[in-house]
Amino acid sequence: MSIYFGIQLLVVIIAVMGTWIYRRRRLMQRTSQPPSGFQKTDEIFMDPTTGVQQQVWFNPNSGERFYQRIDK
């Protein structure tokens, strides 16, 4: 019986940690300035869901991309 509750507790902990990591990453994407280590690219595109132009920044160390909103 204690193994059953232990597995449930482990699943809950993993779910909470996954949610925390996901929200932290999404919050980072909402900042207006790119994080350190990112390089500006020549890529500018119109986001099809919001209709807003965005500048693409690239981190060569991790391969991660950052999208910065371009205000007119």
Phi, psi and omega in degrees: 000322181290331176294320179301312180290327177296319178293319177299317179297319178297319178296317179296317180297317179297319179296317179295316180295320178297318178296318180298315180295317180299313181294324178296318178294319179295322178296321179298324181287342181273350179292153184274336180255140179291147177294164180295148180094355180266143179246139180288136176253173178275001185278121174230133182218163177264119179292120184292337182276328183250341182075020182253138175286141181226140175266138181260132174244148186229136175257109183292339180285320185250345184081004182284147178245148178233133182251119181253128179292136177257114178270135180268000000 
